Amino acid sequence: IDSTIAAIHHIILINIRAGRHILLINYHCCTLYPVLFNYHCCTLYPVLFNYHCCTL
């Protein structure tokens, strides 16, 4: 049970770190390309979809 809790906690920490990284990417894309394809993603789905928009 303890190992399961530890594993879940580790996954949560990874997700938090990834989320922060994605937020930085979002800020970069929003400020550089606010009127292009990223505008819709940045304003409505800043975490879920903006990474996809930034890479495309």
Coordinates of C-alpha atoms in Angstrom, one line a residue:
I1 CA 0.0 0.0 0.0
D2 CA 2.8 2.4 0.9
S3 CA 4.5 1.8 -2.4
T4 CA 1.3 2.4 -4.3
I5 CA 0.8 5.8 -2.5
A6 CA 4.4 6.7 -3.2
A7 CA 4.0 5.9 -6.9
I8 CA 0.9 7.9 -7.2
H9 CA 2.6 10.8 -5.4
H10 CA 5.5 10.6 -7.8
I11 CA 3.2 10.7 -10.8
I12 CA 1.4 13.7 -9.4
L13 CA 4.8 15.5 -9.0
I14 CA 5.7 14.7 -12.6
N15 CA 2.4 16.1 -13.8
I16 CA 2.9 19.3 -11.8
R17 CA 6.3 19.8 -13.3
A18 CA 5.1 19.1 -16.8
G19 CA 2.2 21.5 -16.2
R20 CA 4.6 24.3 -15.2
H21 CA 6.7 23.6 -18.3
I22 CA 3.6 23.6 -20.5
L23 CA 2.5 26.9 -19.0
L24 CA 5.9 28.4 -19.9
I25 CA 5.5 27.2 -23.4
N26 CA 2.0 28.7 -23.5
Y27 CA 3.2 32.1 -22.4
H28 CA 6.0 32.0 -25.0
C29 CA 3.5 31.1 -27.8
C30 CA 0.8 33.5 -26.6
T31 CA 3.1 36.5 -26.5
L32 CA 4.8 35.7 -29.9
Y33 CA 1.9 34.5 -31.9
P34 CA -1.3 35.8 -30.2
V35 CA -3.2 36.4 -33.4
L36 CA -2.3 33.3 -35.3
F37 CA -3.6 29.8 -34.7
N38 CA -2.6 29.9 -31.0
Y39 CA -5.1 32.6 -30.0
H40 CA -8.0 30.1 -29.7
C41 CA -5.9 27.6 -27.9
C42 CA -4.3 30.1 -25.5
T43 CA -7.5 31.7 -24.5
L44 CA -9.7 28.6 -24.2
Y45 CA -7.4 25.6 -23.7
P46 CA -4.1 27.0 -22.4
V47 CA -2.9 23.7 -20.9
L48 CA -4.7 21.0 -22.8
F49 CA -4.2 22.0 -26.4
N50 CA -1.6 24.8 -26.6
Y51 CA 1.3 22.5 -26.7
H52 CA -0.1 20.9 -29.9
C53 CA -0.6 24.3 -31.4
C54 CA 2.9 25.4 -30.5
T55 CA 4.5 22.4 -32.1
L56 CA 2.4 22.7 -35.2

